PDB file of C-alpha atoms in Angstrom:
ATOM      1  CA  MET A   1       0.054   0.186   0.050  1.00  0.00           C
ATOM      2  CA  GLU A   2       1.018   3.485  -0.879  1.00  0.00           C
ATOM      3  CA  PRO A   3       0.441   6.680   1.561  1.00  0.00           C
ATOM      4  CA  MET A   4      -3.302   8.159   0.402  1.00  0.00           C
ATOM      5  CA  ARG A   5      -5.647  10.859   1.150  1.00  0.00           C
ATOM      6  CA  ILE A   6      -8.820   9.095   1.489  1.00  0.00           C
ATOM      7  CA  SER A   7     -12.192  11.071   1.354  1.00  0.00           C
ATOM      8  CA  MET A   8     -15.695   9.033   2.294  1.00  0.00           C
ATOM      9  CA  VAL A   9     -18.510  10.857   1.068  1.00  0.00           C
ATOM     10  CA  CYS A  10     -22.053  11.161   2.998  1.00  0.00           C
ATOM     11  CA  MET A  11     -24.715  12.289   0.219  1.00  0.00           C
ATOM     12  CA  ARG A  12     -28.194  12.148  -0.539  1.00  0.00           C
ATOM     13  CA  SER A  13     -29.530  10.485  -3.480  1.00  0.00           C
ATOM     14  CA  ILE A  14     -33.050  10.458  -4.789  1.00  0.00           C
ATOM     15  CA  VAL A  15     -34.367   7.380  -6.624  1.00  0.00           C
ATOM     16  CA  GLY A  16     -34.183   7.506 -10.290  1.00  0.00           C
ATOM     17  CA  ASP A  17     -32.560  10.879 -10.533  1.00  0.00           C
ATOM     18  CA  ILE A  18     -29.673   9.119 -12.132  1.00  0.00           C
ATOM     19  CA  ASP A  19     -28.564  12.762 -13.807  1.00  0.00           C
ATOM     20  CA  ASN A  20     -28.681  14.698 -10.624  1.00  0.00           C
ATOM     21  CA  ASN A  21     -27.266  12.167  -8.820  1.00  0.00           C
ATOM     22  CA  SER A  22     -24.033  11.642 -10.995  1.00  0.00           C
ATOM     23  CA  LYS A  23     -24.077  15.533 -11.288  1.00  0.00           C
ATOM     24  CA  ARG A  24     -23.794  15.743  -7.857  1.00  0.00           C
ATOM     25  CA  MET A  25     -21.010  13.132  -7.662  1.00  0.00           C
ATOM     26  CA  LEU A  26     -18.937  14.376 -10.281  1.00  0.00           C
ATOM     27  CA  GLU A  27     -18.925  17.825  -8.750  1.00  0.00           C
ATOM     28  CA  LEU A  28     -17.438  16.160  -5.951  1.00  0.00           C
ATOM     29  CA  ILE A  29     -15.091  14.373  -7.311  1.00  0.00           C
ATOM     30  CA  ASP A  30     -13.734  17.492  -8.926  1.00  0.00           C
ATOM     31  CA  GLN A  31     -13.789  19.011  -5.917  1.00  0.00           C
ATOM     32  CA  LEU A  32     -12.049  16.601  -3.629  1.00  0.00           C
ATOM     33  CA  SER A  33      -9.248  15.617  -6.097  1.00  0.00           C
ATOM     34  CA  SER A  34      -8.274  19.469  -6.512  1.00  0.00           C
ATOM     35  CA  GLU A  35      -8.137  19.131  -2.799  1.00  0.00           C
ATOM     36  CA  GLY A  36      -5.821  16.493  -2.594  1.00  0.00           C
ATOM     37  CA  SER A  37      -7.539  13.250  -2.338  1.00  0.00           C
ATOM     38  CA  ASP A  38      -6.250  10.065  -3.727  1.00  0.00           C
ATOM     39  CA  LEU A  39      -9.605   7.907  -3.330  1.00  0.00           C
ATOM     40  CA  ILE A  40     -13.193   8.939  -3.040  1.00  0.00           C
ATOM     41  CA  CYS A  41     -16.025   6.438  -1.777  1.00  0.00           C
ATOM     42  CA  PHE A  42     -19.569   7.039  -2.361  1.00  0.00           C
ATOM     43  CA  PRO A  43     -22.594   5.559  -0.444  1.00  0.00           C
ATOM     44  CA  GLU A  44     -24.454   2.284  -1.310  1.00  0.00           C
ATOM     45  CA  LEU A  45     -26.329   2.856  -4.320  1.00  0.00           C
ATOM     46  CA  SER A  46     -25.538   6.499  -4.438  1.00  0.00           C
ATOM     47  CA  LEU A  47     -26.054   6.750  -8.521  1.00  0.00           C
ATOM     48  CA  THR A  48     -29.459   4.722  -8.961  1.00  0.00           C
ATOM     49  CA  GLY A  49     -30.524   5.881  -5.273  1.00  0.00           C
ATOM     50  CA  TYR A  50     -31.608   3.112  -2.630  1.00  0.00           C
ATOM     51  CA  SER A  51     -34.999   1.811  -2.418  1.00  0.00           C
ATOM     52  CA  SER A  52     -35.795  -1.847  -1.657  1.00  0.00           C
ATOM     53  CA  GLN A  53     -39.042  -1.494  -3.314  1.00  0.00           C
ATOM     54  CA  SER A  54     -38.024   0.534  -6.618  1.00  0.00           C
ATOM     55  CA  SER A  55     -34.533   1.087  -7.138  1.00  0.00           C
ATOM     56  CA  THR A  56     -34.247  -2.481  -9.285  1.00  0.00           C
ATOM     57  CA  ARG A  57     -36.555  -0.443 -11.796  1.00  0.00           C
ATOM     58  CA  TYR A  58     -33.344   1.528 -13.010  1.00  0.00           C
ATOM     59  CA  ALA A  59     -30.835  -1.308 -13.073  1.00  0.00           C
ATOM     60  CA  MET A  60     -27.666  -0.744 -15.690  1.00  0.00           C
ATOM     61  CA  SER A  61     -25.170  -2.540 -17.087  1.00  0.00           C
ATOM     62  CA  LEU A  62     -21.448  -1.591 -16.747  1.00  0.00           C
ATOM     63  CA  ASP A  63     -21.292   0.086 -19.965  1.00  0.00           C
ATOM     64  CA  ASP A  64     -24.168   2.570 -18.944  1.00  0.00           C
ATOM     65  CA  PRO A  65     -23.110   5.991 -20.206  1.00  0.00           C
ATOM     66  CA  ALA A  66     -23.724   7.511 -16.318  1.00  0.00           C
ATOM     67  CA  ILE A  67     -21.464   4.765 -15.150  1.00  0.00           C
ATOM     68  CA  LYS A  68     -18.903   5.414 -18.222  1.00  0.00           C
ATOM     69  CA  ARG A  69     -18.927   9.343 -17.486  1.00  0.00           C
ATOM     70  CA  ILE A  70     -17.914   8.744 -13.695  1.00  0.00           C
ATOM     71  CA  VAL A  71     -15.348   6.086 -14.715  1.00  0.00           C
ATOM     72  CA  LYS A  72     -13.747   8.594 -17.240  1.00  0.00           C
ATOM     73  CA  THR A  73     -13.624  11.119 -14.583  1.00  0.00           C
ATOM     74  CA  THR A  74     -10.764   9.057 -13.210  1.00  0.00           C
ATOM     75  CA  GLU A  75      -8.823   9.430 -15.797  1.00  0.00           C
ATOM     76  CA  ASP A  76      -9.138  13.123 -16.260  1.00  0.00           C
ATOM     77  CA  LYS A  77      -8.682  13.740 -12.258  1.00  0.00           C
ATOM     78  CA  GLU A  78      -6.226  11.063 -12.002  1.00  0.00           C
ATOM     79  CA  ILE A  79      -7.885   9.778  -8.897  1.00  0.00           C
ATOM     80  CA  ILE A  80      -9.427   6.778  -7.767  1.00  0.00           C
ATOM     81  CA  VAL A  81     -13.689   6.443  -7.256  1.00  0.00           C
ATOM     82  CA  CYS A  82     -15.775   3.833  -5.307  1.00  0.00           C
ATOM     83  CA  PHE A  83     -19.292   4.324  -6.238  1.00  0.00           C
ATOM     84  CA  GLY A  84     -22.901   2.138  -5.804  1.00  0.00           C
ATOM     85  CA  PHE A  85     -25.757   1.347  -8.394  1.00  0.00           C
ATOM     86  CA  VAL A  86     -28.010  -1.190  -9.317  1.00  0.00           C
ATOM     87  CA  GLU A  87     -26.657  -3.392 -11.445  1.00  0.00           C
ATOM     88  CA  LYS A  88     -28.549  -5.436 -13.966  1.00  0.00           C
ATOM     89  CA  GLY A  89     -29.449  -9.040 -12.212  1.00  0.00           C
ATOM     90  CA  PRO A  90     -30.514  -6.960 -10.247  1.00  0.00           C
ATOM     91  CA  TYR A  91     -27.450  -6.734  -7.928  1.00  0.00           C
ATOM     92  CA  ILE A  92     -26.297  -4.431  -5.252  1.00  0.00           C
ATOM     93  CA  THR A  93     -23.242  -3.305  -6.795  1.00  0.00           C
ATOM     94  CA  GLN A  94     -20.280  -1.225  -5.751  1.00  0.00           C
ATOM     95  CA  LEU A  95     -17.604  -0.085  -8.468  1.00  0.00           C
ATOM     96  CA  ILE A  96     -13.944   0.939  -8.243  1.00  0.00           C
ATOM     97  CA  ALA A  97     -12.563   2.877 -10.931  1.00  0.00           C
ATOM     98  CA  GLU A  98      -9.303   4.502 -11.819  1.00  0.00           C
ATOM     99  CA  ASN A  99      -7.234   5.617 -14.674  1.00  0.00           C
ATOM    100  CA  GLY A 100     -10.134   5.960 -16.754  1.00  0.00           C
ATOM    101  CA  LYS A 101     -11.119   2.021 -16.295  1.00  0.00           C
ATOM    102  CA  ILE A 102     -12.761  -0.564 -13.980  1.00  0.00           C
ATOM    103  CA  CYS A 103     -10.336  -1.996 -11.677  1.00  0.00           C
ATOM    104  CA  GLY A 104     -13.316  -4.327 -10.296  1.00  0.00           C
ATOM    105  CA  THR A 105     -16.666  -4.236  -8.829  1.00  0.00           C
ATOM    106  CA  TYR A 106     -18.390  -6.150  -5.665  1.00  0.00           C
ATOM    107  CA  ARG A 107     -22.113  -7.746  -5.831  1.00  0.00           C
ATOM    108  CA  LYS A 108     -23.322  -7.637  -2.017  1.00  0.00           C
ATOM    109  CA  THR A 109     -23.335 -11.116  -1.074  1.00  0.00           C
ATOM    110  CA  HIS A 110     -25.144 -10.865   2.132  1.00  0.00           C
ATOM    111  CA  LEU A 111     -28.676  -9.171   1.661  1.00  0.00           C
ATOM    112  CA  GLY A 112     -30.974  -7.178   4.055  1.00  0.00           C
ATOM    113  CA  GLU A 113     -34.239  -8.813   4.843  1.00  0.00           C
ATOM    114  CA  ARG A 114     -36.123  -6.413   2.879  1.00  0.00           C
ATOM    115  CA  GLU A 115     -33.626  -6.940  -0.273  1.00  0.00           C
ATOM    116  CA  GLN A 116     -33.783 -10.420  -0.389  1.00  0.00           C
ATOM    117  CA  GLY A 117     -37.190 -10.376  -2.212  1.00  0.00           C
ATOM    118  CA  ALA A 118     -35.831  -7.875  -4.730  1.00  0.00           C
ATOM    119  CA  PHE A 119     -32.228  -8.488  -5.304  1.00  0.00           C
ATOM    120  CA  LEU A 120     -29.971 -11.388  -6.239  1.00  0.00           C
ATOM    121  CA  PRO A 121     -26.972 -11.967  -3.800  1.00  0.00           C
ATOM    122  CA  GLY A 122     -23.362 -11.855  -5.204  1.00  0.00           C
ATOM    123  CA  SER A 123     -21.348 -15.048  -4.304  1.00  0.00           C
ATOM    124  CA  SER A 124     -17.782 -13.640  -3.940  1.00  0.00           C
ATOM    125  CA  PHE A 125     -15.233 -11.540  -2.192  1.00  0.00           C
ATOM    126  CA  PRO A 126     -12.559 -10.072  -4.629  1.00  0.00           C
ATOM    127  CA  VAL A 127      -9.948  -7.667  -3.464  1.00  0.00           C
ATOM    128  CA  ILE A 128      -9.675  -5.282  -5.865  1.00  0.00           C
ATOM    129  CA  ARG A 129      -5.977  -4.056  -6.922  1.00  0.00           C
ATOM    130  CA  THR A 130      -5.629  -0.137  -7.425  1.00  0.00           C
ATOM    131  CA  SER A 131      -2.214   1.612  -7.748  1.00  0.00           C
ATOM    132  CA  LYS A 132      -2.318   2.661  -4.179  1.00  0.00           C
ATOM    133  CA  ALA A 133      -3.801   0.356  -2.135  1.00  0.00           C
ATOM    134  CA  ASN A 134      -5.629  -3.369  -2.397  1.00  0.00           C
ATOM    135  CA  ILE A 135      -9.197  -3.009  -1.533  1.00  0.00           C
ATOM    136  CA  GLY A 136     -12.173  -5.068  -0.072  1.00  0.00           C
ATOM    137  CA  ILE A 137     -15.833  -3.937  -0.030  1.00  0.00           C
ATOM    138  CA  GLN A 138     -18.506  -4.712   2.501  1.00  0.00           C
ATOM    139  CA  THR A 139     -22.195  -3.005   1.661  1.00  0.00           C
ATOM    140  CA  CYS A 140     -23.931  -1.766   4.710  1.00  0.00           C
ATOM    141  CA  TRP A 141     -25.129  -4.540   7.326  1.00  0.00           C
ATOM    142  CA  GLU A 142     -22.577  -6.576   6.013  1.00  0.00           C
ATOM    143  CA  SER A 143     -20.301  -4.493   8.506  1.00  0.00           C
ATOM    144  CA  HIS A 144     -21.497  -6.544  10.992  1.00  0.00           C
ATOM    145  CA  PHE A 145     -19.852  -9.762   9.564  1.00  0.00           C
ATOM    146  CA  PRO A 146     -16.372  -9.945  10.836  1.00  0.00           C
ATOM    147  CA  GLN A 147     -15.708 -13.232   8.545  1.00  0.00           C
ATOM    148  CA  ILE A 148     -15.964 -11.060   5.276  1.00  0.00           C
ATOM    149  CA  THR A 149     -13.318  -8.869   6.644  1.00  0.00           C
ATOM    150  CA  ALA A 150     -11.230 -11.768   7.836  1.00  0.00           C
ATOM    151  CA  LYS A 151     -11.351 -13.178   4.089  1.00  0.00           C
ATOM    152  CA  TYR A 152     -10.136  -9.671   2.904  1.00  0.00           C
ATOM    153  CA  ALA A 153      -7.308  -9.680   5.133  1.00  0.00           C
ATOM    154  CA  ILE A 154      -6.186 -13.326   4.413  1.00  0.00           C
ATOM    155  CA  GLU A 155      -6.395 -12.630   0.544  1.00  0.00           C
ATOM    156  CA  GLY A 156      -4.177  -9.160   1.213  1.00  0.00           C
ATOM    157  CA  ALA A 157      -6.706  -6.264   1.542  1.00  0.00           C
ATOM    158  CA  ASP A 158      -5.079  -3.077   2.861  1.00  0.00           C
ATOM    159  CA  LEU A 159      -8.240  -1.088   3.049  1.00  0.00           C
ATOM    160  CA  VAL A 160     -12.308  -2.140   3.501  1.00  0.00           C
ATOM    161  CA  LEU A 161     -14.686   0.213   2.231  1.00  0.00           C
ATOM    162  CA  MET A 162     -18.290  -0.170   4.157  1.00  0.00           C
ATOM    163  CA  PRO A 163     -20.598   2.209   1.764  1.00  0.00           C
ATOM    164  CA  HIS A 164     -23.731   2.122   3.718  1.00  0.00           C
ATOM    165  CA  ALA A 165     -27.689   3.106   3.136  1.00  0.00           C
ATOM    166  CA  SER A 166     -29.068   3.172   6.732  1.00  0.00           C
ATOM    167  CA  GLY A 167     -31.536   5.086   8.677  1.00  0.00           C
ATOM    168  CA  LEU A 168     -29.572   4.942  11.677  1.00  0.00           C
ATOM    169  CA  SER A 169     -28.587   8.555  12.530  1.00  0.00           C
ATOM    170  CA  GLY A 170     -26.907  11.014  14.628  1.00  0.00           C
ATOM    171  CA  GLU A 171     -25.408   9.422  17.941  1.00  0.00           C
ATOM    172  CA  ARG A 172     -27.174   5.875  17.185  1.00  0.00           C
ATOM    173  CA  ARG A 173     -25.222   5.521  14.213  1.00  0.00           C
ATOM    174  CA  ARG A 174     -21.946   6.274  15.671  1.00  0.00           C
ATOM    175  CA  ASN A 175     -22.617   4.344  18.636  1.00  0.00           C
ATOM    176  CA  THR A 176     -23.179   1.093  16.368  1.00  0.00           C
ATOM    177  CA  TRP A 177     -19.778   2.242  14.026  1.00  0.00           C
ATOM    178  CA  ASN A 178     -18.019   2.749  17.210  1.00  0.00           C
ATOM    179  CA  LYS A 179     -18.601  -0.621  18.361  1.00  0.00           C
ATOM    180  CA  ILE A 180     -17.976  -2.822  15.143  1.00  0.00           C
ATOM    181  CA  LEU A 181     -15.727  -1.009  13.050  1.00  0.00           C
ATOM    182  CA  PRO A 182     -12.809  -0.257  15.383  1.00  0.00           C
ATOM    183  CA  ALA A 183     -12.791  -4.176  15.770  1.00  0.00           C
ATOM    184  CA  ARG A 184     -12.707  -4.859  11.986  1.00  0.00           C
ATOM    185  CA  ALA A 185      -9.674  -2.931  11.522  1.00  0.00           C
ATOM    186  CA  TYR A 186      -7.829  -3.771  14.473  1.00  0.00           C
ATOM    187  CA  ASP A 187      -8.560  -7.767  14.323  1.00  0.00           C
ATOM    188  CA  ASN A 188      -7.532  -7.570  10.731  1.00  0.00           C
ATOM    189  CA  THR A 189      -4.434  -4.895  10.729  1.00  0.00           C
ATOM    190  CA  LEU A 190      -6.264  -2.834   8.021  1.00  0.00           C
ATOM    191  CA  PHE A 191      -7.947   0.510   7.114  1.00  0.00           C
ATOM    192  CA  VAL A 192     -11.707   0.603   7.713  1.00  0.00           C
ATOM    193  CA  ALA A 193     -13.304   3.329   6.002  1.00  0.00           C
ATOM    194  CA  SER A 194     -17.408   3.941   6.164  1.00  0.00           C
ATOM    195  CA  CYS A 195     -19.945   6.222   4.541  1.00  0.00           C
ATOM    196  CA  ASN A 196     -23.672   6.746   4.643  1.00  0.00           C
ATOM    197  CA  MET A 197     -26.454   8.273   2.825  1.00  0.00           C
ATOM    198  CA  THR A 198     -28.575  10.888   3.975  1.00  0.00           C
ATOM    199  CA  GLY A 199     -31.798  12.783   3.904  1.00  0.00           C
ATOM    200  CA  ASP A 200     -34.905  11.743   1.849  1.00  0.00           C
ATOM    201  CA  ASN A 201     -34.735   9.383  -1.092  1.00  0.00           C
ATOM    202  CA  GLY A 202     -37.579  11.061  -3.034  1.00  0.00           C
ATOM    203  CA  GLU A 203     -39.844   8.221  -1.373  1.00  0.00           C
ATOM    204  CA  GLY A 204     -40.016   9.126   2.002  1.00  0.00           C
ATOM    205  CA  THR A 205     -37.332   6.988   3.436  1.00  0.00           C
ATOM    206  CA  VAL A 206     -34.801   9.051   5.056  1.00  0.00           C
ATOM    207  CA  PHE A 207     -31.116   8.010   5.545  1.00  0.00           C
ATOM    208  CA  GLY A 208     -29.230   8.860   8.807  1.00  0.00           C
ATOM    209  CA  GLY A 209     -25.809   9.731   7.505  1.00  0.00           C
ATOM    210  CA  GLY A 210     -22.201   9.753   8.779  1.00  0.00           C
ATOM    211  CA  SER A 211     -18.709   8.849   7.583  1.00  0.00           C
ATOM    212  CA  CYS A 212     -15.552   7.740   9.300  1.00  0.00           C
ATOM    213  CA  ILE A 213     -12.019   6.391   9.108  1.00  0.00           C
ATOM    214  CA  ILE A 214     -10.417   4.203  11.191  1.00  0.00           C
ATOM    215  CA  ASP A 215      -6.661   2.789  11.284  1.00  0.00           C
ATOM    216  CA  GLU A 216      -5.118  -0.592  11.450  1.00  0.00           C
ATOM    217  CA  ARG A 217      -4.986  -0.289  15.199  1.00  0.00           C
ATOM    218  CA  GLY A 218      -8.656   0.608  15.609  1.00  0.00           C
ATOM    219  CA  ASN A 219      -8.017   4.476  16.271  1.00  0.00           C
ATOM    220  CA  ILE A 220     -10.564   6.567  14.544  1.00  0.00           C
ATOM    221  CA  LEU A 221      -8.805   9.126  12.351  1.00  0.00           C
ATOM    222  CA  ALA A 222     -12.095  11.061  11.134  1.00  0.00           C
ATOM    223  CA  GLU A 223     -15.481  11.179  11.622  1.00  0.00           C
ATOM    224  CA  ASP A 224     -18.522  13.477  11.466  1.00  0.00           C
ATOM    225  CA  TYR A 225     -22.420  12.755  12.266  1.00  0.00           C
ATOM    226  CA  SER A 226     -23.961  16.026  11.093  1.00  0.00           C
ATOM    227  CA  GLY A 227     -25.602  15.076   7.674  1.00  0.00           C
ATOM    228  CA  GLU A 228     -24.188  15.507   4.229  1.00  0.00           C
ATOM    229  CA  CYS A 229     -20.506  15.819   4.586  1.00  0.00           C
ATOM    230  CA  VAL A 230     -17.326  14.734   3.596  1.00  0.00           C
ATOM    231  CA  VAL A 231     -14.568  13.030   5.566  1.00  0.00           C
ATOM    232  CA  SER A 232     -10.924  12.837   4.663  1.00  0.00           C
ATOM    233  CA  ALA A 233      -7.988  11.379   6.345  1.00  0.00           C
ATOM    234  CA  ASP A 234      -4.181  10.770   5.041  1.00  0.00           C
ATOM    235  CA  LEU A 235      -3.622   6.778   5.718  1.00  0.00           C
ATOM    236  CA  ASP A 236       0.268   5.980   6.330  1.00  0.00           C
ATOM    237  CA  PRO A 237       0.709   2.259   5.660  1.00  0.00           C
ATOM    238  CA  LYS A 238       4.019   2.119   7.610  1.00  0.00           C
ATOM    239  CA  ASN A 239       2.673   0.809  11.011  1.00  0.00           C
ATOM    240  CA  MET A 240       0.078  -1.429   9.344  1.00  0.00           C
ATOM    241  CA  ASP A 241       3.430  -2.905   7.240  1.00  0.00           C
ATOM    242  CA  ARG A 242       5.125  -3.149  10.552  1.00  0.00           C
ATOM    243  CA  VAL A 243       2.469  -4.856  12.182  1.00  0.00           C
ATOM    244  CA  ARG A 244       1.930  -7.432   9.423  1.00  0.00           C
ATOM    245  CA  SER A 245       5.787  -8.555   9.202  1.00  0.00           C
ATOM    246  CA  SER A 246       6.699 -11.461  10.655  1.00  0.00           C
ATOM    247  CA  GLY A 247       9.350  -9.612  12.896  1.00  0.00           C
ATOM    248  CA  TYR A 248       7.010  -8.418  15.646  1.00  0.00           C
ATOM    249  CA  GLU A 249       8.582  -7.264  18.955  1.00  0.00           C
ATOM    250  CA  THR A 250       5.770  -8.033  21.475  1.00  0.00           C
ATOM    251  CA  MET A 251       2.385  -9.275  21.464  1.00  0.00           C
ATOM    252  CA  ARG A 252       1.035  -5.350  20.918  1.00  0.00           C
ATOM    253  CA  ASP A 253       2.299  -5.558  17.823  1.00  0.00           C
ATOM    254  CA  LEU A 254       1.011  -8.983  16.595  1.00  0.00           C
ATOM    255  CA  CYS A 255      -1.038  -9.504  13.383  1.00  0.00           C
ATOM    256  CA  PHE A 256      -3.854 -12.165  14.996  1.00  0.00           C
ATOM    257  CA  ILE A 257      -5.049 -12.676  11.422  1.00  0.00           C
ATOM    258  CA  ASP A 258      -1.739 -14.513  10.773  1.00  0.00           C
ATOM    259  CA  LYS A 259      -1.797 -16.443  14.019  1.00  0.00           C
ATOM    260  CA  VAL A 260      -5.302 -18.701  13.291  1.00  0.00           C
ATOM    261  CA  ARG A 261      -5.531 -21.947  13.187  1.00  0.00           C
ATOM    262  CA  TRP A 262      -7.666 -22.055  10.153  1.00  0.00           C
ATOM    263  CA  GLU A 263      -7.739 -25.933   9.929  1.00  0.00           C
ATOM    264  CA  LEU A 264      -9.526 -26.039  13.490  1.00  0.00           C
ATOM    265  CA  PHE A 265     -12.494 -24.272  11.808  1.00  0.00           C
ATOM    266  CA  ARG A 266     -13.052 -26.325   8.721  1.00  0.00           C
TER     267      ARG A 266
END
């Protein structure tokens, strides 16, 4: 992993209003790239808007013009972008692009109860390689599954992005994330960053907002739960690389994931 500045976007997206959603995303990419961000992550279904009832009507393929515009801007701005949309299937998909190309996609594998009747589950946990970091994605309530983060750690992820579309807001959102996200980072010696959708989706569903970034030892680097916002932080892999190395000096610096006796769990 290379030193990098990441920005987690908490934004409002209207279901089906792809033109305005993408316009807002492109504006933020322009702003944040000019401010020095290397990676920008948008919430779950940020492009199409999130609704377990009606988002599937706006399912798109990877060559959709709206997706192409955002992918193209990663070449123009020299930035990595992660964003969400309904992919034909339909799947809840998160895409990572760099240098004007799609680096990889993640299809949500663990669907919420309301999603199960509308979407298909994904079936794999790809580690997406970029010039700055190897990245895994856990979408929304998947952040509650420690096994997913461990899988990414074993496969060499440096950073796990956790885009949300959740109704928990303010202190409830903060309390939940502060219980689970530092543990995901600390137990697996990797960076974790999360962002949530905020505001009304145009159909009466209100999302709670929130963004946070956590280092490889479970320390909160930046957070904001005030509403629509951008949270940014500089990630330095030096300590992560040291802890991951086999030459640790004390148990305090142990990379736990390397010491698990996986044969006992088969």
